[in-house]
Short mmCIF file of C-alpha atoms in Angstrom, two decimals:
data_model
loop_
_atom_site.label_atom_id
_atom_site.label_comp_id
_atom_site.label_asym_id
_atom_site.label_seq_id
_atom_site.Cartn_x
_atom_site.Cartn_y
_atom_site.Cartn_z
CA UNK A 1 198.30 -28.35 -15.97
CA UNK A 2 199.31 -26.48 -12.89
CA UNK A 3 199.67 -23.23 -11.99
CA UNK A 4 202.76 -24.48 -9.45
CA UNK A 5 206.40 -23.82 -10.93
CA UNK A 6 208.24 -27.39 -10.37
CA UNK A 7 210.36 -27.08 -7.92
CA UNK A 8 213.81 -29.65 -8.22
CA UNK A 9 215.04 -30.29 -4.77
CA UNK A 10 219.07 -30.31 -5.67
CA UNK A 11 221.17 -33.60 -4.57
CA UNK A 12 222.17 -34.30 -1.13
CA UNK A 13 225.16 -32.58 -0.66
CA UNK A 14 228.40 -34.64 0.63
CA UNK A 15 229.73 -33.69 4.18
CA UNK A 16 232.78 -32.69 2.54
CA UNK A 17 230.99 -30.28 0.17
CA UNK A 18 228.75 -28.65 3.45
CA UNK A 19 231.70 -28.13 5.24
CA UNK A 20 233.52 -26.05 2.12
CA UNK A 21 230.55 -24.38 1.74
CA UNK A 22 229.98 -23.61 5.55
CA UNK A 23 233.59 -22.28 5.66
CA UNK A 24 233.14 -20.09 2.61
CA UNK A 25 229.63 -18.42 4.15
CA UNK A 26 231.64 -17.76 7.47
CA UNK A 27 234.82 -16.38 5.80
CA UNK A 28 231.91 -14.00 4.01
CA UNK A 29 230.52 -12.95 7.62
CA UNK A 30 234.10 -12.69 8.52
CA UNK A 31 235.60 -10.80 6.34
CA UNK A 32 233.67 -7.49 7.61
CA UNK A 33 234.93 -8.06 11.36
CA UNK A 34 238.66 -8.80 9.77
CA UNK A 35 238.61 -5.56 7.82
CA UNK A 36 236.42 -2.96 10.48
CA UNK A 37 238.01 -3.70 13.74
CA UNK A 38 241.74 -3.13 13.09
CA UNK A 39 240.57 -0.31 11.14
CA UNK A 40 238.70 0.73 14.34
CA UNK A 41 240.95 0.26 16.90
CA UNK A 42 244.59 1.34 14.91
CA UNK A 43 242.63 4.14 13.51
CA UNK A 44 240.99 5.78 16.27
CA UNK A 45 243.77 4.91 18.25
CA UNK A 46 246.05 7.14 16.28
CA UNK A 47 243.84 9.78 16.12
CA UNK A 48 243.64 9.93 19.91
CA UNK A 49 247.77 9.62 20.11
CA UNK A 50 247.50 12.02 17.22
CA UNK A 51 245.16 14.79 19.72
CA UNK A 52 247.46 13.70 22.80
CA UNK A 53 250.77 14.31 20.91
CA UNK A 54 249.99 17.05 18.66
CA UNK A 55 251.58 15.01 15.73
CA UNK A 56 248.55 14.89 13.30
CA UNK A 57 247.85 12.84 10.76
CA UNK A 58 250.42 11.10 10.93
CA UNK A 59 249.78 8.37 14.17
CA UNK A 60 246.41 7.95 13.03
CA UNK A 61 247.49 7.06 8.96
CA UNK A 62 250.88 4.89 10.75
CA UNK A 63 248.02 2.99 12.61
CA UNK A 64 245.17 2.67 9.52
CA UNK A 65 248.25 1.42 7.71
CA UNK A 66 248.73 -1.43 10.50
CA UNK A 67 245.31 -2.00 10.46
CA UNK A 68 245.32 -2.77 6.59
CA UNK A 69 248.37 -4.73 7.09
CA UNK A 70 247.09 -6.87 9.62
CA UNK A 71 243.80 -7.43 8.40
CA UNK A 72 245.20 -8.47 4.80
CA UNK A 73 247.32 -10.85 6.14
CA UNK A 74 244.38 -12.36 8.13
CA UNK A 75 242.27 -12.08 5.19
CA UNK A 76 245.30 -13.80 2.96
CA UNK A 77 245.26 -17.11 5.77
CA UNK A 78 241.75 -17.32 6.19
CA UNK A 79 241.11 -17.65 1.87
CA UNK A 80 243.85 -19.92 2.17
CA UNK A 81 242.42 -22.31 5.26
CA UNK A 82 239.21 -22.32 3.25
CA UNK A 83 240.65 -22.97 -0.62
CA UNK A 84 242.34 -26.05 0.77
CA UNK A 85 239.86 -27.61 2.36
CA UNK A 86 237.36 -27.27 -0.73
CA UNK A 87 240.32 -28.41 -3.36
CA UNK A 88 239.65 -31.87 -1.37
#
């Protein structure tokens, strides 16, 4: 008897299945970048016009609210690019 746990080496996957699953592990890595750099750039941004303007908060929570906007929107086409290609 051996000491070695038996490893099963799963099924070839289909290139159908690999490319659903590729999309799905780069909508993860996206999702980060989709949600961070609107947040960056409209939120920052309004805090500068905010300090220029001397019209704080409200620039910087107008531009955090774009930022959400935008990036759920993105986030709302991406799940769907990726949900119909692995209904196939």
């Amino acid at each position: 008897m051996s000491l070695m746990p038996i490893l099963q080496v799963p099924p070839p996957m289909k290139p159908d299945e690999k490319k659903a699953l590729w999309m799905a592990l780069n909508l993860a890595w996206e999702l980060g970048f989709l949600i961070a750099v609107p947040a960056f750039v409209f939120g920052f941004g309004g805090a500068y016009l905010d300090q220029k303007w001397e019209t704080s908060p409200w620039i910087a929570l107008a531009g955090l609210f774009l930022a959400f906007t935008i990036s759920a929107i993105t986030i709302v086409k991406r799940v769907r690019e990726v949900m119909r290609v692995t209904d196939r």
